[in-house]
C-alpha atoms as an extended CHARMM CRD file, in Angstrom:
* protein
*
       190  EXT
         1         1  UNK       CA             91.6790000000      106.0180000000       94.9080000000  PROA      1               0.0000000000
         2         2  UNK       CA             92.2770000000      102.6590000000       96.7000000000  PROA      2               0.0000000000
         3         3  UNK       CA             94.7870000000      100.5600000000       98.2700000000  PROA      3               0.0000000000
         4         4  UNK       CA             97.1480000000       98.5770000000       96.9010000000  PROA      4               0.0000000000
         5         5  UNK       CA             98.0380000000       94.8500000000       98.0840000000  PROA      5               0.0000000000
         6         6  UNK       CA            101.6170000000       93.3670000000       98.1190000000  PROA      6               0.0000000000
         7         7  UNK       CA            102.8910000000       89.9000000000       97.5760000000  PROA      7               0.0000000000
         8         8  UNK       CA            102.6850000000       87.6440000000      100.5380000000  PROA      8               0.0000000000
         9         9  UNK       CA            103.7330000000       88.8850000000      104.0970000000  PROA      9               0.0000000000
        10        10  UNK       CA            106.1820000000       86.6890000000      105.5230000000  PROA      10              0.0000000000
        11        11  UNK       CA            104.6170000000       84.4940000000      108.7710000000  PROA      11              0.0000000000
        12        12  UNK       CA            103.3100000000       86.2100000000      111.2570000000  PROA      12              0.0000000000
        13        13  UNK       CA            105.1550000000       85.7920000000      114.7150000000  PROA      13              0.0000000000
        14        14  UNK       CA            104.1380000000       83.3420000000      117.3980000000  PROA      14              0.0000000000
        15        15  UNK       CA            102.1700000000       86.1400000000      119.0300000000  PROA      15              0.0000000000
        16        16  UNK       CA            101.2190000000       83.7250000000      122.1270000000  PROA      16              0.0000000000
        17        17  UNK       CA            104.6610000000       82.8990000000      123.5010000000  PROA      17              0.0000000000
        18        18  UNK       CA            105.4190000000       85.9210000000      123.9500000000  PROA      18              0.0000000000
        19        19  UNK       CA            106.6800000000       86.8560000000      127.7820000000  PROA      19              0.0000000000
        20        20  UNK       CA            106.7930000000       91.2110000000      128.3390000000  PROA      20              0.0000000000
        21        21  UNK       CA            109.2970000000       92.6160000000      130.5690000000  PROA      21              0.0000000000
        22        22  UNK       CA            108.2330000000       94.0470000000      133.8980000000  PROA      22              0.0000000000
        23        23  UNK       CA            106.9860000000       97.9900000000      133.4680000000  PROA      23              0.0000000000
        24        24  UNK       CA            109.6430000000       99.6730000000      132.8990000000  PROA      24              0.0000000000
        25        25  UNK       CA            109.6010000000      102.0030000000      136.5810000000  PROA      25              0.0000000000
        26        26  UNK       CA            110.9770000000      105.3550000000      134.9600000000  PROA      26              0.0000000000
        27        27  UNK       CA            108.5190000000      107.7830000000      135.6310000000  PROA      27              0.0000000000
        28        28  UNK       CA            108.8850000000      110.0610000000      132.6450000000  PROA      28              0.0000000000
        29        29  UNK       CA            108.9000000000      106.4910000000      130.2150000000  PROA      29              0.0000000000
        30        30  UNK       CA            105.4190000000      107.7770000000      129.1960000000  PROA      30              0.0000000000
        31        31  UNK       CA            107.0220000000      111.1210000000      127.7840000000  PROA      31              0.0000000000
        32        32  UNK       CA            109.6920000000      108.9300000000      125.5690000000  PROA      32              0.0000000000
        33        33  UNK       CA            106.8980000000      108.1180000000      123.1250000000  PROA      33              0.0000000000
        34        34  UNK       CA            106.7380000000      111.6910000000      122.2120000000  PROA      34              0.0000000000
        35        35  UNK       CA            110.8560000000      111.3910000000      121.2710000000  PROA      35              0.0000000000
        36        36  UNK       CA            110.8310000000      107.4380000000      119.5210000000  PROA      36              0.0000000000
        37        37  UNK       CA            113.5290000000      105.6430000000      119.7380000000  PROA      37              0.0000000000
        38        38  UNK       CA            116.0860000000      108.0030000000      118.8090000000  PROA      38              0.0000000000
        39        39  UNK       CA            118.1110000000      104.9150000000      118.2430000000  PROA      39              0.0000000000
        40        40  UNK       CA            115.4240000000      102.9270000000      116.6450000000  PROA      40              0.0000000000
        41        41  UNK       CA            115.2980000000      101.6720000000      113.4350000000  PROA      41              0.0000000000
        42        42  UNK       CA            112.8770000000      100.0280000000      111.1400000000  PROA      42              0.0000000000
        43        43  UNK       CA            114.1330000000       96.6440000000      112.3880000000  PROA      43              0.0000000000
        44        44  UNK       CA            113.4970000000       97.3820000000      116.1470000000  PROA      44              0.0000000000
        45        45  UNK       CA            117.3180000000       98.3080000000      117.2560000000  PROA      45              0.0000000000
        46        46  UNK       CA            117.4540000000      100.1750000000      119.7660000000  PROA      46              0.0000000000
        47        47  UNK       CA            119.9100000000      101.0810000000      122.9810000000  PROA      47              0.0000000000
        48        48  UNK       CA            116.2410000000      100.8410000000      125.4440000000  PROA      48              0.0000000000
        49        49  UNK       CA            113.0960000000       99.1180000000      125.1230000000  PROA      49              0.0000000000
        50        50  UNK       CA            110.7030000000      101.5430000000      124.6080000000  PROA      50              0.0000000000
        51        51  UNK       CA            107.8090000000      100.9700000000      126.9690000000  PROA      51              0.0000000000
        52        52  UNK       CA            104.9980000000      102.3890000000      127.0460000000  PROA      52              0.0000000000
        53        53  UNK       CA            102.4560000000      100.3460000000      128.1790000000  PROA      53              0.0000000000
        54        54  UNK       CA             99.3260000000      101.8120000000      129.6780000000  PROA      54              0.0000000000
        55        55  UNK       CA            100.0850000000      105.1790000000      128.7960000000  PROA      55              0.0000000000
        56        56  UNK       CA             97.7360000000      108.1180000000      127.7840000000  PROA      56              0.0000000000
        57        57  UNK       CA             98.5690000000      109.9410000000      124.2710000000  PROA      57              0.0000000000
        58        58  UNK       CA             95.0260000000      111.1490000000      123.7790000000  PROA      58              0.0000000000
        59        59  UNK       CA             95.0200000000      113.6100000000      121.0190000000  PROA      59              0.0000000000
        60        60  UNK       CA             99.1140000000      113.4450000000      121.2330000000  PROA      60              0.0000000000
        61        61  UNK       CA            100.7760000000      114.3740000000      118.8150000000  PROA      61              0.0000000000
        62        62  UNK       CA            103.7000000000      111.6630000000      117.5910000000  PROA      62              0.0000000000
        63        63  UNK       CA            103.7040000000      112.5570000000      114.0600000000  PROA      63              0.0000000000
        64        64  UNK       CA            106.9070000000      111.0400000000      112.1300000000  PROA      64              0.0000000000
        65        65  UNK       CA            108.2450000000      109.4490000000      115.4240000000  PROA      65              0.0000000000
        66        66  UNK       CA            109.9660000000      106.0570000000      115.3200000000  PROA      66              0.0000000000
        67        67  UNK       CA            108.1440000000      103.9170000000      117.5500000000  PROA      67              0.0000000000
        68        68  UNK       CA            109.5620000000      100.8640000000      116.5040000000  PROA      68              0.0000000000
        69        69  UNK       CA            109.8580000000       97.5140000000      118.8240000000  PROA      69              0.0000000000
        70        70  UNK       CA            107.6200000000       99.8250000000      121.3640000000  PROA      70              0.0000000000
        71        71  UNK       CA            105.6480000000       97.8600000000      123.5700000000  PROA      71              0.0000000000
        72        72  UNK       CA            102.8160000000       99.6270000000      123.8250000000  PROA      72              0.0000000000
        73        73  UNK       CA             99.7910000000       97.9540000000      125.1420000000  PROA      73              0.0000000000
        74        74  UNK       CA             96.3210000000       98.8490000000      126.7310000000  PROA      74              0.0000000000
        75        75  UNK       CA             97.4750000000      102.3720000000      125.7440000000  PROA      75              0.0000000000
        76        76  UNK       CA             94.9380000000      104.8590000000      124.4110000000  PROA      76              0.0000000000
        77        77  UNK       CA             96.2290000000      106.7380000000      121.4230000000  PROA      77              0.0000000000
        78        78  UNK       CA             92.3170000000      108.1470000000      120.4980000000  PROA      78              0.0000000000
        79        79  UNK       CA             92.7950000000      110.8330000000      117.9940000000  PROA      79              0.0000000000
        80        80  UNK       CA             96.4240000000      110.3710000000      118.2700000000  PROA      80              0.0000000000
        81        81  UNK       CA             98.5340000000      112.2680000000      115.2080000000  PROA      81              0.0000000000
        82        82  UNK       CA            100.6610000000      109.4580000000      114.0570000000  PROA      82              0.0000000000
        83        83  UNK       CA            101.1640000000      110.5750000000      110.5780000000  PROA      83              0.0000000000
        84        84  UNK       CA            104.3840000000      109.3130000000      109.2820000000  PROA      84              0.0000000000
        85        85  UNK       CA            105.2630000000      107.6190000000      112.3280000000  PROA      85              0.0000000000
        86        86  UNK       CA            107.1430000000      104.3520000000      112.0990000000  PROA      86              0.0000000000
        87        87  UNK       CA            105.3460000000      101.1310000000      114.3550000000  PROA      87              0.0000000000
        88        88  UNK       CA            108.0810000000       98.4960000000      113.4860000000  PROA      88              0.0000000000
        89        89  UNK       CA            107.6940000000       95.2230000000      115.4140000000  PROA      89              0.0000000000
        90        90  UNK       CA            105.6320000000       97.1520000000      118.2950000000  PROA      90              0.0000000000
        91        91  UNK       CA            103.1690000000       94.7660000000      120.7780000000  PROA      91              0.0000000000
        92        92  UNK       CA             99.8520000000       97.2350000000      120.8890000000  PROA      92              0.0000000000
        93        93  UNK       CA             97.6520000000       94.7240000000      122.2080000000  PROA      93              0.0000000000
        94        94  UNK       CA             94.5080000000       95.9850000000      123.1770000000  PROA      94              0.0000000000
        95        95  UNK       CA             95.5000000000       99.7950000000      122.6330000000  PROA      95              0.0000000000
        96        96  UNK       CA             93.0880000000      102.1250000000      121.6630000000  PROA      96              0.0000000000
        97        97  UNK       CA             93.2940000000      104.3130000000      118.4230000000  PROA      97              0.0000000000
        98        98  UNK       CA             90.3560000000      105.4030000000      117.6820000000  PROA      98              0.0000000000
        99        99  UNK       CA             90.2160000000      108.1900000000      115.2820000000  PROA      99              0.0000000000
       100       100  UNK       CA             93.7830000000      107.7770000000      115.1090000000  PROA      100             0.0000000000
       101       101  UNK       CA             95.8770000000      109.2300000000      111.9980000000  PROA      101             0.0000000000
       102       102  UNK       CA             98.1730000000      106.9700000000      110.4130000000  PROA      102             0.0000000000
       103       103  UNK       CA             98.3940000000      108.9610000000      107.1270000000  PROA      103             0.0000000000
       104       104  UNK       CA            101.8870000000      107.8860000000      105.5040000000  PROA      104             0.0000000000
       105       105  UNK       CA            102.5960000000      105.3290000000      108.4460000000  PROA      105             0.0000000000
       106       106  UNK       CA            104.6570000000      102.1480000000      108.2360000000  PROA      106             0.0000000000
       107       107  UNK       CA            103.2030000000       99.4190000000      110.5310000000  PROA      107             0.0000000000
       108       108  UNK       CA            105.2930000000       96.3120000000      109.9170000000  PROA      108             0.0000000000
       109       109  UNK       CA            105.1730000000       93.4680000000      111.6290000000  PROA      109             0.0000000000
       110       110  UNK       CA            103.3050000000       94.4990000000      114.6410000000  PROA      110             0.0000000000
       111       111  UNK       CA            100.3900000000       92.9260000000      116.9540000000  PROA      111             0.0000000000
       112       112  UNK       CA             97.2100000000       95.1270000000      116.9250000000  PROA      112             0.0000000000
       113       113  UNK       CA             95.6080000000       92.2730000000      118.4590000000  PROA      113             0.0000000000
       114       114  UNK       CA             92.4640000000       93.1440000000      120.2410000000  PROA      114             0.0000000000
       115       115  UNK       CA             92.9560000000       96.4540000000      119.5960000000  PROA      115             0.0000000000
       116       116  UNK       CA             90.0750000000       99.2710000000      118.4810000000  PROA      116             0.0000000000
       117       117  UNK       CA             91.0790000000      101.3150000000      115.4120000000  PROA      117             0.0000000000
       118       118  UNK       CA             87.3350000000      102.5270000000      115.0450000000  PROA      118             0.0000000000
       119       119  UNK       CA             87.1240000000      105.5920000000      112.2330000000  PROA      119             0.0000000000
       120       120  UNK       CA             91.1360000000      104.8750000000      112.3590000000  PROA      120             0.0000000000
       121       121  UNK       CA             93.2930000000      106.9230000000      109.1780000000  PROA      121             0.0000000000
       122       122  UNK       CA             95.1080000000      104.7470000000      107.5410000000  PROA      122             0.0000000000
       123       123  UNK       CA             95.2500000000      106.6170000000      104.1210000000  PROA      123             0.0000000000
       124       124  UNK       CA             98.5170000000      106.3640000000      101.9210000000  PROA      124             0.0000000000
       125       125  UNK       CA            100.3810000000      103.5190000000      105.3070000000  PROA      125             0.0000000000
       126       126  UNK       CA            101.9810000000      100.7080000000      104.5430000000  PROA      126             0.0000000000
       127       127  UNK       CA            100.5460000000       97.4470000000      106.0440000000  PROA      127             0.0000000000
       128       128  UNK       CA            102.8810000000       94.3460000000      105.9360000000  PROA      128             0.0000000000
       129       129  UNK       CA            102.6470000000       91.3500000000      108.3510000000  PROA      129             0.0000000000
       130       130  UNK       CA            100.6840000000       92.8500000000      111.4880000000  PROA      130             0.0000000000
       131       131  UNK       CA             98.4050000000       91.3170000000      113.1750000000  PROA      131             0.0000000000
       132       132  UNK       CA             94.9590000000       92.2610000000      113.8910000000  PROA      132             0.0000000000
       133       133  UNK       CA             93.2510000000       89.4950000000      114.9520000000  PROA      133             0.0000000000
       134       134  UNK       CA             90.0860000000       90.7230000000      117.3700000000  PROA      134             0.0000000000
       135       135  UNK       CA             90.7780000000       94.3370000000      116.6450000000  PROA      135             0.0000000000
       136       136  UNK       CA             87.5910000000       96.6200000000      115.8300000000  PROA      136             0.0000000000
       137       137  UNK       CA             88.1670000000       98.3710000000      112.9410000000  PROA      137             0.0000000000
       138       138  UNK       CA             84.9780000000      100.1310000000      112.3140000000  PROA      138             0.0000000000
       139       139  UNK       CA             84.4200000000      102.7470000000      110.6430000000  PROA      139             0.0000000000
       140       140  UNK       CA             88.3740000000      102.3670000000      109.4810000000  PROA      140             0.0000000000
       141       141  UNK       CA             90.0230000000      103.6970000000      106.0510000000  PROA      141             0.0000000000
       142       142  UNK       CA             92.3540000000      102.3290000000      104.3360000000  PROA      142             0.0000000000
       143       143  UNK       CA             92.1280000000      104.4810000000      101.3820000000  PROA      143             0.0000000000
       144       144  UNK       CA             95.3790000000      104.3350000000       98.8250000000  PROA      144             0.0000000000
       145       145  UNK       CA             97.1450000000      102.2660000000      101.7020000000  PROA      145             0.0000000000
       146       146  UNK       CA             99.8730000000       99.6540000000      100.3730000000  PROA      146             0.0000000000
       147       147  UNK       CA             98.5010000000       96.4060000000      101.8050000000  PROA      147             0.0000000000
       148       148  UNK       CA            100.5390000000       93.0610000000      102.1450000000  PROA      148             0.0000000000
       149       149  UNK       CA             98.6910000000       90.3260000000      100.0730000000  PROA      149             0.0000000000
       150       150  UNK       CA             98.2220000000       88.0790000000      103.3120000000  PROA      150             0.0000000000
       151       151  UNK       CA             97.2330000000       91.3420000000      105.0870000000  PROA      151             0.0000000000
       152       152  UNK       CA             94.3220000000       91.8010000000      102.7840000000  PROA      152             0.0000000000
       153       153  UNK       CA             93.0390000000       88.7350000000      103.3750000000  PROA      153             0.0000000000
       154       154  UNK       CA             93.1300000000       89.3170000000      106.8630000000  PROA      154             0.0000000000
       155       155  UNK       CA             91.7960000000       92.4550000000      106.8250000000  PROA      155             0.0000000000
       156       156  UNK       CA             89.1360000000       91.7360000000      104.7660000000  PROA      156             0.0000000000
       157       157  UNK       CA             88.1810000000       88.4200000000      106.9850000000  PROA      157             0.0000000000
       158       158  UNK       CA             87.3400000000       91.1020000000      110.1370000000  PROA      158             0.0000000000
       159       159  UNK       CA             83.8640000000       90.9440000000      110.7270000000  PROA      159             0.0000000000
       160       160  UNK       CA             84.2820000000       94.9270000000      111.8890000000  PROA      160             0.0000000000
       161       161  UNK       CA             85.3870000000       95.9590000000      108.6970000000  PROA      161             0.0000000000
       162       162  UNK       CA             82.2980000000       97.0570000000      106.9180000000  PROA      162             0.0000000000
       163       163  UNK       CA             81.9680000000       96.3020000000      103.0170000000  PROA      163             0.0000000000
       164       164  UNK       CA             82.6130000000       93.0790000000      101.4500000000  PROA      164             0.0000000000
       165       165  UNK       CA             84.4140000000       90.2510000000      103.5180000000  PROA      165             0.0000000000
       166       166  UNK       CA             85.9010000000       86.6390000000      103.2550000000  PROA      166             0.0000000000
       167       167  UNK       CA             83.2580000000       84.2200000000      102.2930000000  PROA      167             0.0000000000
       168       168  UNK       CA             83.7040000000       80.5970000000      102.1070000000  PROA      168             0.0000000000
       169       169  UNK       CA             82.4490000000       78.2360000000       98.7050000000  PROA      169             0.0000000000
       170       170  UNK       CA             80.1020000000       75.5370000000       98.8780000000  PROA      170             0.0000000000
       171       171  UNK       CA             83.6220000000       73.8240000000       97.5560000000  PROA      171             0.0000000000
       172       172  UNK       CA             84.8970000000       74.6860000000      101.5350000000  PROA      172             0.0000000000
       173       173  UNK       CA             87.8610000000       77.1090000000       99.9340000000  PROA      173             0.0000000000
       174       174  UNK       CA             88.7100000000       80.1130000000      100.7210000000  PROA      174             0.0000000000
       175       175  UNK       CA             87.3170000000       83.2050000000       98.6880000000  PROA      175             0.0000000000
       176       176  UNK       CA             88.0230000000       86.9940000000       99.6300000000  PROA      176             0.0000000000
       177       177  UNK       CA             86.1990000000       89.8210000000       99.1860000000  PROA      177             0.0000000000
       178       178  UNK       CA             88.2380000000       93.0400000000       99.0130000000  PROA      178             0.0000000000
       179       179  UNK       CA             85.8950000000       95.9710000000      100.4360000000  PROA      179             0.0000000000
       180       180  UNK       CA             85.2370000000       98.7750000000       97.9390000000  PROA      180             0.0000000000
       181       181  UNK       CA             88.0980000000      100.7580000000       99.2910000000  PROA      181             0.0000000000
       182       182  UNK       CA             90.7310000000       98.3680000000       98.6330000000  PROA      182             0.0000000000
       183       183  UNK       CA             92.4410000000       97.3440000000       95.2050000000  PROA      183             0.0000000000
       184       184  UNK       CA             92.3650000000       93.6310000000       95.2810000000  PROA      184             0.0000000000
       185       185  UNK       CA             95.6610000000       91.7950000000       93.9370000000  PROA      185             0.0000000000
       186       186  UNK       CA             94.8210000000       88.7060000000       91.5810000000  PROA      186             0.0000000000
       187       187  UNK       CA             94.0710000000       86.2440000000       94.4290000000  PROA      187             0.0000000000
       188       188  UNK       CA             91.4580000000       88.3620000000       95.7020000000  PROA      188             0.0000000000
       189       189  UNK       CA             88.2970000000       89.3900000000       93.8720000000  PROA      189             0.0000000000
       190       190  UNK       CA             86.3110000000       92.4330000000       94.1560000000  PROA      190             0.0000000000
């Protein structure tokens, strides 16, 4: 089994410009990632920000919970159940999911920058349009995962992603390298 890539993501957002919100001071806020936006929809609507920046959900279990437009970075989800869950336009910047299950997970649109996804589940998600620019993904699988075509790329250019990677020709043009684990669309060769 392997993943499957999509046509072209749309661009990805101007991740620098963005300006967070103060922490949100409610002291249960950490608790409201175990209940999602209960208003939240794939597009990021929702009647509160979700915020749960710096918050510990350790071997939590989130499974199927709608996390969308969450800001949630320098969090550690490490070993985190997030099977099913929905991570619509969320800001996880330097989060921590190690070992983290995203079995049958949408993440759409979101910035992983910096973030460390090492031995990370991603079997059966769909990947469209996030961004993980610096983030460690070793030891990561993306087995039978739906892949964006731009996302590929991407993902295949991340020097912690072991297998084949992005090369460059003598010509100076791109050329990816899907890994092993991924079913390349026809821009990318295996």
């Amino acid at each position: 089994a392997a993943a499957v890539a999509l046509a072209p993501a749309p661009a990805l957002a101007d991740w620098d410009s963005v300006k967070l919100p103060p922490l949100d001071p409610d002291p249960k806020r950490c608790e409201r990632g175990y209940v999602g936006n209960t208003i939240g929809q794939a597009n990021a609507v929702s009647d509160k920000t979700l915020d749960i920046r710096f918050c510990d959900f350790k071997g939590g279990d989130l499974k199927a919970k709608t996390l969308s437009g969450a800001l949630m970075s320098k969090s550690n989800f490490q070993g985190a159940n997030l099977q099913e869950a929905v991570l619509t336009k969320v800001y996880a910047v330097d989060s921590d999911f190690s070992g983290a299950d995203f079995t049958s997970s949408v993440l759409d649109r979101g910035a992983f920058m910096g973030a460390t996804f090492k031995g990370a589940n991603f079997y059966n998600a769909v990947i469209t349009g996030a961004n993980f620019e610096g983030a460690d993904l070793t030891g990561a699988s993306f087995e039978d995962a739906l892949i964006g075509g731009q996302d590929a790329k991407r993902l295949c250019a991340n020097p912690t992603l072991v297998g084949d990677r992005a090369s460059t020709s003598a010509a100076g043009t791109e050329h990816v390298t899907a890994p092993e684990h991924v079913t390349a669309p026809e821009h990318v060769t295996r």
